[in-house]
Amino acid sequence: MCEHCGEKKTFYITTPIYYPSDNLHIGHAYCSTAADSMARFKRMTGYDTYFLTGTDEHGQKIERKAKDKGVTPQAYVDNIVSGIKDLWKLMDISYDDFIRTTDERHVKSVQKIFKQLYDQGDIYKGEYEGWYCTPCESFWTELQLKDGKCPDCGRPVEKTREESYFFKLNKYQDWLIQYINDHPEFIQPASRANEMINNFLKPGLNDLCVSRTSIKWGIPVDFDPKHTVYVWLDALTNYITALGYGSGDQHLFDKYWPADVHLVGKEIVRFHTIIWPIMLHALGLPLPKQVFGHGWLVIDGKKMGKSVGNVVDPVVLCDRYSSDAVRYFLMREMPFGSDGEFTLKSMLMRINADLANDLGNLVSRTVAMIEKYFDGKVPAYTTLEDVDRALWTLAEETPEAVEKQVNAFQFSNGLQEIWKLVGECNKYIDTTQPWVLGRSEETKPRLQTVLYTLAECVRRVAVMIGFVMPRTPERIFAQLGVEDEALKTWQSLIGKFAVLPAGITVHKGEALFPRLDVQKELERDAKQAEEKKPEAPKQEKKAEKKHEEPEFPEEITIDTFCQSKMQVGRVLECFKVEKSKKLLQFRLSFGKDGERTILSGIAQWYKPEDLVGKQIVAVTNLKPRSIAGEESHGMILSALDDSGNLRLMSVGEGVEDGAIIG
Ligand code: MSP
């Protein structure tokens, strides 16, 4: 509550808008579950919360997929978006609004924003270079080409220039560096702020291409309709167009902007903390208070994704193990800023340990004992002993500890605080031995205190877990006989312990989370995977070969030399390839020529983290090849030094990313 006006404080949280894809995977669900857990937590702790999600529906890829299916792009996305909404329903994602970039409200506002930026001189007309396939009428970047040919039809492509509008990012880069330095809370976790400054801002920003003439499925630039708005200006603006910015009705915008947090995966932190703040600043608008970049769900160290073919379907998991169990696992298993390995086994073990055993047993034992010893009526407590007082105090202190963790996006720690209480309750049962107290009338008063204490703790736990597991609290309340809505609120946890009224009637129900036979479940999963298995990618052993001295022809012509395109690239990401001792996988930026992945067998000479941000030289027109199951799009150049150590080739300072060597 605001001290000054007495109104509820607002909280505006967003997920990224998702690319429409036939089936979103559990990695996508991770992002939405986190945002939803935070939104629920804020609602529960008294904030007027607005939670936005949606879909990012324009672009050539969608245009092509729709064409393949013989439907219009609009019909294509409509169908997929309805599936995405079904998934969010299944997973209890409680968004307040779902924005689609094809919504009229979005289209109109984006056109206004584009025009304003153009009128004030922040957008200008220039030229964009790429490859054009005439029969397909498609424009491709170097990276998208397959063997130097059109990836759709395999025919030759021509280097073409396309008229485009550009947004002046460069003009604002110094302002942004200052802003990030002055607002340490803006980019979280903080390590990502250094990455943005050192890897992207300090080396210098290129102006951003914000329109295309070759992509038809997009928002038309209304004052120059052969152009459509290109990618980030269309996508990022959803966070304000959804609130009515630029429309006749801005009341939501006035109420909720600036956003409290944009929750995004780490690979798109860059767009949210560089392009987006500059756009907002150019529009004269305040910046979101925070961009939080979470880690990825990975399988065998690799980001889960459709192109890698390692996706796990959240629908299958929720149908089999319940959405609450899946949500709990996602929020409990890994610290939120870091990557986390997803395995079915770890999920099953977590469900058994935390949900079936710790929580499930606590609830069922408490209810069963109240039924057995007090005819199902929660008894009143009598005098307290030290062991009771200790548990009461812990229960009184837990909500605050949870709040502290969750407000810092430390969901796992927040849940651990709750499970500390669950664990102490289970220990309390072992120490107080209610089954012994129940044997004689004399110890009945003591038993009353013990079972009251447990019932109240169970109620408290049920309230606290609701932000991650929205369905389970009601199941626990039903067993405890809690009907009064006031007893289901966070407010009821603040202050003294004994809030639950004595005398309410418990009802023993089904086990909350039945114990799973891990081995059986794994076998079942393996069998299903086997049935669906795609052909294993060919492993090219050659690429892992030692650095050998090649044999060269005596002489070559200048034309032969000129056939190799060598360019300066900047390392955006670099990590070890799990199954290889020698390979490093690089994500490299070649400036205007875009980004590409290259694998190189230099792991024994370089630590991946030391290479991020550095410039290297690579041959970029080599035919892509598969190395250890990954596509490598080029070759990084290096030489052996006197001691036989491999050294990467580099260039002097001031050379732009993408510069051609020759
Ligand atoms: N459309 C853009 C975002 C534009 S926001 C203005 C986009 N879409 S996406 O569908 O590819 O990704 C949406 C979100 O899902 C991103 O935050 C991304 O990081 C997240 N995830 C996709 N795969 C993931 C994992 N394997 N693990 C965790 N999150 C992942 O990017």
XYZ file of C-alpha atoms and ligand atoms in Angstrom:
693
model
C 0.000 0.000 0.000
C 1.341 3.460 -0.851
C 1.937 5.540 2.298
C 0.921 8.724 0.516
C -2.278 7.939 -1.387
C -3.397 4.720 0.346
C -3.690 2.938 -3.010
C -2.225 -0.472 -3.730
C 1.251 -0.391 -5.207
C 1.383 -1.572 -8.800
C 3.584 -4.306 -10.258
C 3.944 -4.825 -13.996
C 5.727 -7.970 -15.168
C 6.178 -9.364 -18.675
C 7.451 -12.489 -20.389
C 9.004 -12.198 -23.840
C 6.496 -12.603 -26.638
C 6.996 -16.117 -28.011
C 7.583 -17.037 -31.629
C 4.588 -19.067 -32.725
C 5.823 -22.602 -32.858
C 3.802 -25.809 -33.101
C 4.839 -26.927 -29.707
C 6.516 -24.752 -27.160
C 8.877 -26.800 -25.017
C 9.534 -26.962 -21.311
C 12.244 -24.254 -21.712
C 9.566 -21.800 -22.827
C 7.320 -22.998 -20.027
C 10.163 -22.288 -17.582
C 10.126 -18.604 -18.497
C 6.340 -18.329 -18.214
C 6.200 -20.313 -14.974
C 8.730 -17.989 -13.378
C 6.848 -14.897 -14.512
C 3.577 -16.408 -13.362
C 5.005 -17.385 -9.981
C 6.218 -13.850 -9.470
C 2.905 -12.357 -10.608
C 0.977 -14.626 -8.242
C 3.355 -13.811 -5.415
C 2.928 -10.094 -5.933
C -0.868 -10.383 -6.105
C -0.832 -12.444 -2.938
C 1.394 -9.970 -1.107
C -0.860 -7.061 -1.911
C 0.241 -5.566 -5.216
C -2.053 -4.430 -7.985
C -0.339 -6.700 -10.517
C -0.423 -6.729 -14.294
C 1.105 -9.708 -16.067
C 1.614 -9.581 -19.824
C 2.556 -12.316 -22.243
C 1.939 -12.849 -25.942
C 3.283 -13.859 -29.334
C 5.734 -12.420 -31.852
C 4.024 -13.281 -35.110
C 5.612 -11.509 -38.052
C 8.477 -12.318 -40.377
C 9.631 -14.349 -43.296
C 9.779 -17.642 -41.429
C 6.072 -17.529 -40.640
C 5.316 -16.360 -44.152
C 7.103 -19.419 -45.569
C 5.632 -21.919 -43.159
C 2.150 -20.674 -43.950
C 2.897 -20.962 -47.660
C 4.103 -24.550 -47.174
C 0.852 -25.392 -45.454
C -1.181 -23.596 -48.074
C -2.800 -21.209 -45.626
C -2.555 -17.465 -45.058
C 0.020 -16.322 -42.485
C -2.822 -15.011 -40.348
C -4.650 -18.362 -40.387
C -1.360 -20.104 -39.644
C -0.564 -18.010 -36.575
C -4.153 -18.018 -35.335
C -4.043 -21.780 -35.141
C -0.715 -21.898 -33.323
C -1.561 -19.125 -30.903
C -4.640 -20.979 -29.800
C -2.381 -23.964 -28.953
C -0.063 -21.704 -26.956
C -3.007 -20.344 -25.011
C -4.098 -23.926 -24.271
C -0.651 -24.689 -22.901
C -0.712 -21.657 -20.632
C -4.131 -22.721 -19.406
C -2.846 -26.196 -18.653
C 0.067 -24.714 -16.722
C -2.074 -22.118 -14.908
C -0.258 -19.130 -16.370
C -2.426 -16.343 -15.003
C -1.681 -13.573 -17.481
C -3.803 -10.432 -17.440
C -3.303 -9.754 -21.118
C -2.062 -11.671 -24.134
C -0.719 -9.392 -26.842
C -0.263 -10.582 -30.392
C 1.873 -8.504 -32.709
C -0.855 -8.989 -35.313
C -3.411 -7.271 -33.039
C -4.784 -4.091 -34.566
C -3.965 -2.223 -31.337
C -0.297 -3.205 -31.682
C -0.082 -2.519 -35.404
C -1.482 1.002 -35.092
C 0.783 1.969 -32.186
C 3.906 0.576 -33.855
C 3.144 2.643 -36.940
C 2.821 5.751 -34.777
C 6.054 5.018 -32.933
C 7.915 4.452 -36.214
C 6.612 7.733 -37.613
C 7.515 9.668 -34.488
C 11.080 8.329 -34.493
C 11.365 9.112 -38.213
C 9.974 12.640 -37.809
C 12.409 13.423 -35.027
C 15.359 12.164 -37.087
C 16.116 8.983 -35.099
C 15.114 6.755 -38.016
C 16.652 7.368 -41.448
C 16.662 5.622 -44.827
C 19.713 3.556 -45.820
C 20.617 0.262 -47.502
C 20.777 -3.286 -46.176
C 22.957 -5.882 -47.832
C 22.088 -9.557 -48.208
C 21.347 -12.406 -50.630
C 18.251 -12.559 -52.816
C 16.589 -15.601 -54.383
C 14.591 -14.328 -57.332
C 12.255 -17.327 -57.847
C 11.338 -17.414 -54.151
C 11.344 -13.619 -53.808
C 13.205 -14.162 -50.565
C 16.003 -12.225 -48.967
C 18.550 -14.181 -46.924
C 21.461 -13.317 -44.681
C 24.787 -15.043 -45.257
C 24.102 -17.230 -42.255
C 20.795 -18.506 -43.568
C 22.204 -19.722 -46.898
C 22.669 -23.461 -47.369
C 25.871 -24.267 -49.225
C 25.781 -20.705 -50.494
C 22.368 -21.307 -52.080
C 18.765 -20.501 -51.230
C 17.798 -22.646 -48.221
C 14.271 -23.039 -49.619
C 14.766 -24.060 -53.229
C 18.531 -24.678 -53.433
C 18.933 -22.303 -56.380
C 21.711 -19.699 -56.625
C 21.222 -16.398 -54.858
C 22.458 -12.932 -55.769
C 24.041 -10.388 -53.526
C 21.546 -7.576 -53.337
C 21.120 -4.336 -51.562
C 17.759 -3.486 -50.165
C 16.498 -0.074 -49.167
C 15.870 -0.077 -45.425
C 15.201 2.289 -42.594
C 17.732 2.363 -39.779
C 17.361 3.415 -36.166
C 20.157 5.519 -34.698
C 21.389 3.309 -31.907
C 24.878 4.691 -32.137
C 23.773 8.215 -31.224
C 22.639 7.058 -27.774
C 25.338 4.594 -26.776
C 27.200 6.907 -24.379
C 23.981 7.880 -22.694
C 23.151 4.183 -22.207
C 26.551 3.305 -20.733
C 26.044 6.107 -18.218
C 22.507 4.952 -17.464
C 23.556 1.354 -16.831
C 26.386 2.501 -14.602
C 24.055 4.775 -12.645
C 21.341 2.108 -12.247
C 22.939 -1.102 -11.015
C 19.514 -2.670 -10.449
C 18.509 -2.245 -14.117
C 20.178 -5.396 -15.469
C 19.968 -8.503 -13.300
C 21.816 -10.688 -12.516
C 24.464 -7.968 -12.314
C 27.074 -10.004 -14.224
C 24.979 -9.567 -17.342
C 25.404 -5.772 -17.110
C 29.194 -6.065 -17.430
C 28.714 -8.358 -20.393
C 26.519 -5.757 -22.128
C 28.930 -2.904 -21.504
C 32.143 -4.728 -22.346
C 30.966 -6.888 -25.214
C 28.510 -4.654 -26.977
C 28.406 -1.069 -25.831
C 32.107 -0.291 -25.506
C 33.031 -1.831 -28.884
C 30.372 0.472 -30.378
C 26.828 0.017 -31.654
C 25.800 -0.180 -35.284
C 22.564 1.512 -36.232
C 19.742 -0.996 -36.377
C 17.850 -2.075 -39.483
C 14.169 -1.526 -38.639
C 12.396 -2.068 -41.960
C 12.499 -4.390 -44.972
C 10.955 -4.260 -48.403
C 11.355 -7.974 -49.149
C 9.340 -9.247 -46.196
C 5.644 -8.843 -46.758
C 4.333 -10.416 -43.546
C 4.905 -7.522 -41.200
C 3.504 -4.188 -40.117
C 3.542 -1.744 -43.056
C 5.376 1.529 -42.503
C 2.338 3.697 -43.148
C 4.170 6.618 -44.753
C 6.215 4.302 -47.032
C 4.136 1.143 -47.386
C 6.553 -0.905 -49.472
C 8.461 -1.284 -46.185
C 7.416 -3.472 -43.290
C 8.690 -2.928 -39.759
C 11.537 -5.319 -39.049
C 11.850 -7.502 -35.945
C 12.874 -5.645 -32.800
C 10.939 -2.437 -33.257
C 7.843 -4.570 -33.812
C 8.587 -7.026 -30.990
C 9.881 -4.924 -28.095
C 7.189 -2.296 -28.371
C 4.582 -4.903 -27.344
C 5.356 -4.079 -23.726
C 3.827 -0.624 -24.150
C 1.338 -1.125 -26.970
C -0.422 -3.716 -24.797
C -0.977 -0.980 -22.233
C -2.558 1.249 -24.859
C 0.462 3.442 -25.538
C -0.174 5.487 -28.648
C -3.906 4.674 -28.631
C -6.846 6.774 -27.523
C -6.958 5.012 -24.164
C -3.725 5.121 -22.226
C -5.063 4.508 -18.735
C -3.232 1.196 -18.322
C -0.040 2.749 -19.598
C -0.380 5.630 -17.137
C -1.014 3.164 -14.333
C 1.584 0.456 -14.989
C 4.444 1.919 -17.013
C 7.394 1.760 -16.371
C 7.392 -2.022 -16.039
C 8.802 -3.389 -12.815
C 10.466 -6.246 -14.633
C 10.884 -7.736 -18.076
C 11.721 -11.370 -17.543
C 13.736 -12.733 -20.463
C 16.059 -15.590 -21.354
C 19.728 -14.678 -21.283
C 20.148 -14.696 -25.087
C 17.746 -11.783 -25.491
C 19.009 -9.658 -22.608
C 21.035 -7.759 -25.184
C 17.989 -6.591 -27.116
C 16.138 -5.673 -23.951
C 18.986 -3.732 -22.371
C 20.414 -2.024 -25.432
C 17.837 -1.565 -28.187
C 14.794 -1.250 -25.958
C 16.124 1.389 -23.527
C 17.406 3.465 -26.429
C 14.029 3.272 -28.170
C 12.215 4.306 -25.020
C 14.661 7.110 -24.337
C 14.271 8.381 -27.888
C 10.506 8.361 -27.358
C 10.944 10.337 -24.136
C 9.612 7.467 -21.999
C 10.939 6.087 -18.717
C 12.843 2.793 -18.800
C 11.657 -0.479 -17.227
C 12.956 -0.730 -13.692
C 14.584 -4.066 -14.350
C 15.423 -6.605 -17.025
C 16.062 -9.997 -15.465
C 17.912 -12.486 -17.657
C 17.312 -16.056 -16.570
C 19.362 -19.082 -17.559
C 18.350 -21.864 -19.902
C 17.053 -25.329 -19.371
C 19.711 -27.475 -20.957
C 19.989 -31.145 -21.802
C 23.491 -32.598 -21.707
C 24.766 -29.029 -21.495
C 22.954 -27.892 -24.644
C 20.149 -25.332 -24.690
C 16.886 -27.099 -25.163
C 15.544 -26.111 -28.557
C 13.753 -27.417 -31.588
C 16.781 -27.071 -33.859
C 18.905 -29.212 -31.512
C 16.074 -31.740 -31.323
C 16.258 -32.170 -27.564
C 12.929 -30.695 -26.586
C 10.752 -31.943 -23.756
C 7.021 -31.444 -24.132
C 5.424 -29.762 -21.105
C 2.001 -31.144 -22.018
C 3.263 -34.709 -21.664
C 4.837 -33.922 -18.287
C 1.828 -32.059 -16.927
C -0.592 -34.744 -18.070
C 1.411 -37.443 -16.341
C 2.777 -35.736 -13.238
C 0.435 -32.700 -12.772
C 1.194 -29.111 -13.622
C 1.836 -28.224 -9.984
C 4.571 -30.857 -9.726
C 6.179 -29.673 -12.968
C 6.006 -26.038 -11.902
C 7.469 -26.916 -8.509
C 10.370 -28.759 -10.091
C 11.124 -25.900 -12.494
C 11.194 -23.318 -9.752
C 12.934 -25.452 -7.137
C 15.616 -27.325 -9.000
C 17.943 -24.589 -10.279
C 18.957 -21.162 -9.098
C 17.062 -18.770 -11.297
C 19.854 -16.800 -13.004
C 21.852 -19.883 -14.052
C 21.394 -22.659 -16.585
C 19.902 -25.874 -15.259
C 20.155 -29.385 -16.556
C 16.761 -30.950 -17.193
C 16.464 -34.658 -16.628
C 13.340 -36.662 -16.065
C 15.111 -38.569 -13.329
C 15.880 -35.445 -11.308
C 12.286 -34.337 -11.689
C 10.908 -37.670 -10.518
C 13.267 -37.778 -7.584
C 12.360 -34.247 -6.596
C 8.640 -35.040 -6.791
C 9.115 -38.095 -4.605
C 11.349 -36.437 -2.034
C 9.770 -33.019 -1.621
C 6.166 -33.492 -2.656
C 5.217 -37.128 -1.993
C 7.380 -37.597 1.103
C 7.978 -34.289 2.862
C 4.813 -32.381 2.065
C 2.438 -35.247 1.284
C 3.278 -37.207 4.407
C 3.047 -34.152 6.633
C -0.452 -33.381 5.413
C -1.709 -36.957 5.491
C -0.215 -37.738 8.915
C -1.605 -34.538 10.428
C -5.099 -35.102 9.084
C -5.085 -38.813 9.931
C -4.059 -38.164 13.537
C -6.677 -35.462 14.017
C -9.272 -37.922 12.722
C -7.997 -40.692 14.929
C -7.545 -38.855 18.205
C -10.083 -36.006 18.015
C -12.912 -37.327 15.810
C -11.685 -35.164 12.963
C -11.992 -31.843 14.850
C -8.865 -29.651 15.043
C -8.173 -29.471 18.791
C -7.401 -26.260 20.705
C -3.827 -25.915 21.926
C -3.066 -25.933 25.652
C 0.260 -25.016 27.250
C 3.366 -24.611 25.128
C 6.714 -26.308 25.586
C 10.038 -25.217 24.114
C 9.719 -27.567 21.173
C 6.353 -26.019 20.265
C 7.580 -22.474 20.716
C 10.515 -23.115 18.408
C 8.207 -24.352 15.655
C 5.738 -21.488 16.162
C 8.574 -18.996 15.853
C 9.915 -20.608 12.703
C 6.407 -20.593 11.195
C 5.998 -16.924 12.099
C 9.323 -16.006 10.535
C 9.081 -18.063 7.357
C 6.791 -15.758 5.315
C 9.215 -12.867 5.602
C 12.159 -15.065 4.652
C 10.209 -16.325 1.626
C 9.298 -12.775 0.594
C 12.898 -11.697 0.708
C 14.001 -14.517 -1.576
C 11.140 -14.420 -4.041
C 11.304 -10.653 -4.436
C 14.913 -11.158 -5.534
C 13.797 -13.848 -8.038
C 15.397 -16.538 -5.906
C 12.477 -18.915 -6.260
C 14.475 -21.950 -5.298
C 15.660 -20.360 -2.055
C 12.133 -19.172 -1.315
C 10.820 -22.721 -1.673
C 13.647 -24.019 0.457
C 12.526 -21.675 3.249
C 9.055 -23.216 3.075
C 10.478 -26.730 2.993
C 12.610 -25.905 6.021
C 9.327 -25.453 7.871
C 7.914 -28.662 6.349
C 11.049 -30.516 7.450
C 10.852 -29.117 10.969
C 7.199 -30.191 11.204
C 8.129 -33.734 10.233
C 10.907 -33.731 12.824
C 8.436 -32.355 15.384
C 6.200 -35.359 14.762
C 9.145 -37.684 15.345
C 10.160 -35.848 18.532
C 6.736 -35.387 20.107
C 5.482 -38.863 19.104
C 1.767 -38.098 18.996
C 0.943 -41.829 18.739
C 2.433 -42.259 22.227
C 0.643 -39.155 23.571
C -2.617 -40.572 22.233
C -2.396 -43.651 24.390
C -3.533 -42.030 27.615
C -6.049 -39.384 28.701
C -3.377 -37.676 30.772
C -1.277 -36.766 27.756
C -4.288 -35.655 25.675
C -3.747 -31.919 26.455
C -0.207 -32.273 25.185
C -1.486 -34.056 22.081
C -3.937 -31.174 21.515
C -1.063 -28.701 21.333
C 0.959 -30.922 19.041
C -1.841 -31.527 16.554
C -3.044 -27.921 16.639
C 0.517 -26.790 15.934
C 0.789 -29.178 13.007
C -2.580 -28.201 11.556
C -1.700 -24.506 11.701
C 1.702 -25.149 10.138
C 0.083 -27.137 7.341
C -2.331 -24.262 6.686
C 0.577 -21.838 6.538
C 2.530 -24.028 4.173
C -0.537 -24.363 1.927
C -0.856 -20.589 1.717
C 2.832 -20.088 0.995
C 3.231 -22.630 -1.804
C 0.338 -21.206 -3.830
C 2.452 -18.882 -5.961
C 4.317 -21.839 -7.457
C 1.691 -24.553 -7.062
C -1.669 -22.879 -7.582
C -3.767 -26.061 -7.376
C -2.336 -27.748 -4.317
C -3.400 -25.252 -1.624
C -7.123 -25.874 -2.233
C -6.555 -29.621 -1.969
C -4.838 -29.121 1.370
C -7.476 -26.667 2.614
C -10.156 -29.214 1.710
C -8.399 -31.855 3.821
C -7.881 -29.445 6.703
C -11.454 -28.170 6.511
C -10.385 -24.558 5.953
C -13.237 -22.750 4.224
C -12.839 -19.177 5.377
C -11.173 -17.286 2.500
C -9.372 -15.010 4.969
C -7.415 -18.028 6.212
C -6.080 -18.643 2.715
C -4.347 -15.285 2.344
C -0.777 -14.143 2.820
C -2.162 -11.507 5.181
C -3.217 -14.302 7.547
C 0.429 -15.312 7.943
C 1.594 -11.953 9.197
C 1.888 -11.614 12.947
C 1.118 -14.219 15.565
C 1.025 -17.937 14.892
C -2.283 -19.361 16.078
C -4.780 -18.147 13.498
C -6.530 -21.402 12.610
C -9.767 -21.749 14.626
C -10.013 -24.908 16.708
C -13.031 -27.112 16.020
C -13.016 -27.153 12.232
C -13.434 -30.601 10.697
C -10.702 -32.282 8.693
C -11.410 -34.711 5.846
C -8.836 -37.241 4.884
C -8.378 -37.225 1.116
C -6.202 -38.783 -1.550
C -2.426 -38.565 -1.318
C -1.440 -35.141 -2.649
C 1.377 -36.531 -4.789
C 1.458 -40.311 -5.120
C 4.922 -41.797 -4.873
C 6.388 -42.545 -8.291
C 8.301 -45.635 -9.258
C 11.311 -43.830 -10.743
C 12.718 -46.857 -12.538
C 9.411 -47.680 -14.185
C 8.833 -44.104 -15.245
C 12.293 -43.895 -16.780
C 11.810 -47.133 -18.661
C 8.476 -45.940 -19.958
C 10.047 -42.682 -21.103
C 12.965 -44.454 -22.774
C 10.541 -46.692 -24.630
C 8.527 -43.738 -25.856
C 11.682 -41.888 -26.918
C 12.847 -44.952 -28.830
C 9.569 -45.054 -30.728
C 9.910 -41.420 -31.728
C 13.657 -41.390 -32.351
C 14.863 -39.414 -35.386
C 17.950 -40.613 -37.270
C 21.119 -39.932 -35.299
C 23.213 -37.147 -36.827
C 26.404 -38.305 -38.469
C 29.454 -37.551 -36.337
C 32.338 -36.205 -38.333
C 35.392 -37.468 -36.589
C 37.631 -35.559 -38.956
C 36.971 -32.236 -37.319
C 38.367 -33.458 -34.048
C 41.616 -34.407 -35.684
C 44.854 -33.017 -34.339
C 46.260 -29.746 -35.607
C 48.275 -31.230 -38.436
C 50.554 -29.582 -40.924
C 48.592 -29.517 -44.201
C 50.212 -29.934 -47.577
C 50.090 -26.891 -49.845
C 50.428 -26.561 -53.617
C 53.586 -24.752 -54.703
C 51.601 -21.768 -55.854
C 48.003 -20.617 -56.305
C 46.539 -17.742 -58.278
C 45.199 -14.629 -56.630
C 41.723 -15.731 -57.735
C 42.021 -18.918 -55.719
C 43.117 -16.946 -52.682
C 40.245 -14.498 -53.127
C 37.733 -17.312 -53.005
C 38.241 -17.588 -49.255
C 36.206 -15.022 -47.406
C 37.991 -14.171 -44.182
C 36.304 -11.899 -41.714
C 36.761 -10.451 -38.276
C 34.243 -11.852 -35.813
C 33.520 -11.078 -32.197
C 32.916 -13.875 -29.705
C 29.429 -13.507 -28.226
C 29.327 -16.881 -26.505
C 31.760 -19.725 -26.165
C 31.410 -23.040 -24.399
C 32.898 -26.525 -24.363
C 31.186 -29.176 -26.437
C 30.119 -31.764 -23.901
C 31.125 -34.905 -25.715
C 34.489 -33.675 -26.926
C 37.691 -32.846 -25.079
C 38.915 -30.596 -27.854
C 35.994 -28.701 -29.246
C 34.779 -25.248 -28.327
C 31.533 -23.961 -29.754
C 31.485 -20.258 -30.634
C 28.638 -17.901 -31.321
C 30.234 -15.075 -33.295
C 29.003 -11.707 -34.494
C 30.112 -10.517 -37.909
C 28.525 -7.079 -37.572
C 26.112 -6.327 -40.415
C 26.589 -9.894 -41.764
C 24.907 -11.295 -38.692
C 25.854 -14.081 -36.319
C 27.049 -17.646 -36.885
C 28.107 -20.729 -34.981
C 31.587 -22.142 -35.527
C 33.220 -25.104 -33.789
C 36.935 -25.197 -33.298
C 39.238 -27.800 -31.738
C 41.111 -25.452 -29.435
C 39.688 -26.346 -26.015
C 43.037 -27.450 -24.655
C 44.558 -24.015 -25.242
C 41.779 -21.599 -24.299
C 39.210 -21.249 -21.552
C 35.831 -20.366 -23.111
C 35.154 -17.511 -20.678
C 38.447 -15.808 -21.600
C 37.396 -15.559 -25.227
C 34.020 -13.868 -24.835
C 34.187 -10.325 -26.204
C 37.434 -10.943 -28.140
C 37.827 -10.531 -31.889
C 39.039 -13.450 -33.988
C 39.446 -14.150 -37.690
C 37.411 -16.792 -39.479
C 36.805 -18.138 -42.951
C 33.102 -17.516 -43.364
C 32.291 -18.972 -46.776
C 33.320 -22.535 -46.000
C 30.626 -25.092 -46.696
C 28.857 -25.738 -43.343
C 29.685 -29.115 -41.869
C 28.497 -31.195 -39.006
C 30.965 -31.628 -36.150
C 29.982 -33.725 -33.139
C 26.360 -33.298 -34.106
C 26.583 -29.490 -34.414
C 26.588 -27.444 -37.628
C 29.757 -25.387 -37.937
C 29.536 -22.419 -40.293
C 33.177 -21.541 -40.889
C 36.683 -22.002 -39.577
C 38.544 -19.969 -36.997
C 42.128 -19.188 -37.969
C 45.033 -19.960 -35.669
C 48.728 -20.862 -35.650
C 51.088 -22.835 -33.404
C 53.592 -20.841 -31.380
C 57.195 -21.842 -30.571
C 56.132 -24.055 -27.686
C 53.519 -25.866 -29.706
C 50.605 -23.934 -28.200
C 47.870 -22.877 -30.474
C 47.252 -19.118 -30.761
C 44.168 -17.562 -32.298
C 44.688 -15.066 -35.076
C 43.566 -11.570 -34.165
C 43.545 -8.049 -35.577
C 44.603 -4.704 -34.144
C 42.262 -2.323 -32.366
C 39.564 -0.370 -34.149
C 38.605 -3.019 -36.722
C 34.846 -3.417 -37.084
C 33.128 -6.764 -36.554
C 32.524 -8.283 -39.970
C 35.518 -6.513 -41.611
C 36.918 -8.508 -44.560
C 40.550 -9.653 -44.460
C 42.343 -9.346 -47.770
N 10.234 -13.539 -29.899
C 11.455 -13.428 -29.169
C 11.300 -12.530 -27.965
C 10.838 -11.136 -28.248
S 10.550 -10.258 -26.794
C 10.250 -8.714 -27.281
C 11.905 -14.814 -28.675
N 10.987 -15.778 -28.688
S 11.282 -17.309 -28.302
O 10.024 -17.994 -28.460
O 12.375 -17.808 -29.060
O 11.738 -17.338 -26.819
C 10.891 -16.873 -25.795
C 11.525 -17.074 -24.446
O 11.686 -18.469 -24.174
C 12.926 -16.445 -24.323
O 13.038 -15.722 -23.134
C 13.827 -17.631 -24.311
O 14.996 -17.412 -23.582
C 12.955 -18.661 -23.613
N 13.472 -19.983 -23.861
C 13.528 -20.664 -25.041
N 14.223 -21.829 -24.832
C 14.622 -21.890 -23.533
C 15.284 -22.831 -22.751
N 15.753 -23.946 -23.245
N 15.418 -22.567 -21.431
C 14.904 -21.431 -20.854
N 14.283 -20.524 -21.567
C 14.185 -20.697 -22.923
O 13.042 -14.936 -28.279
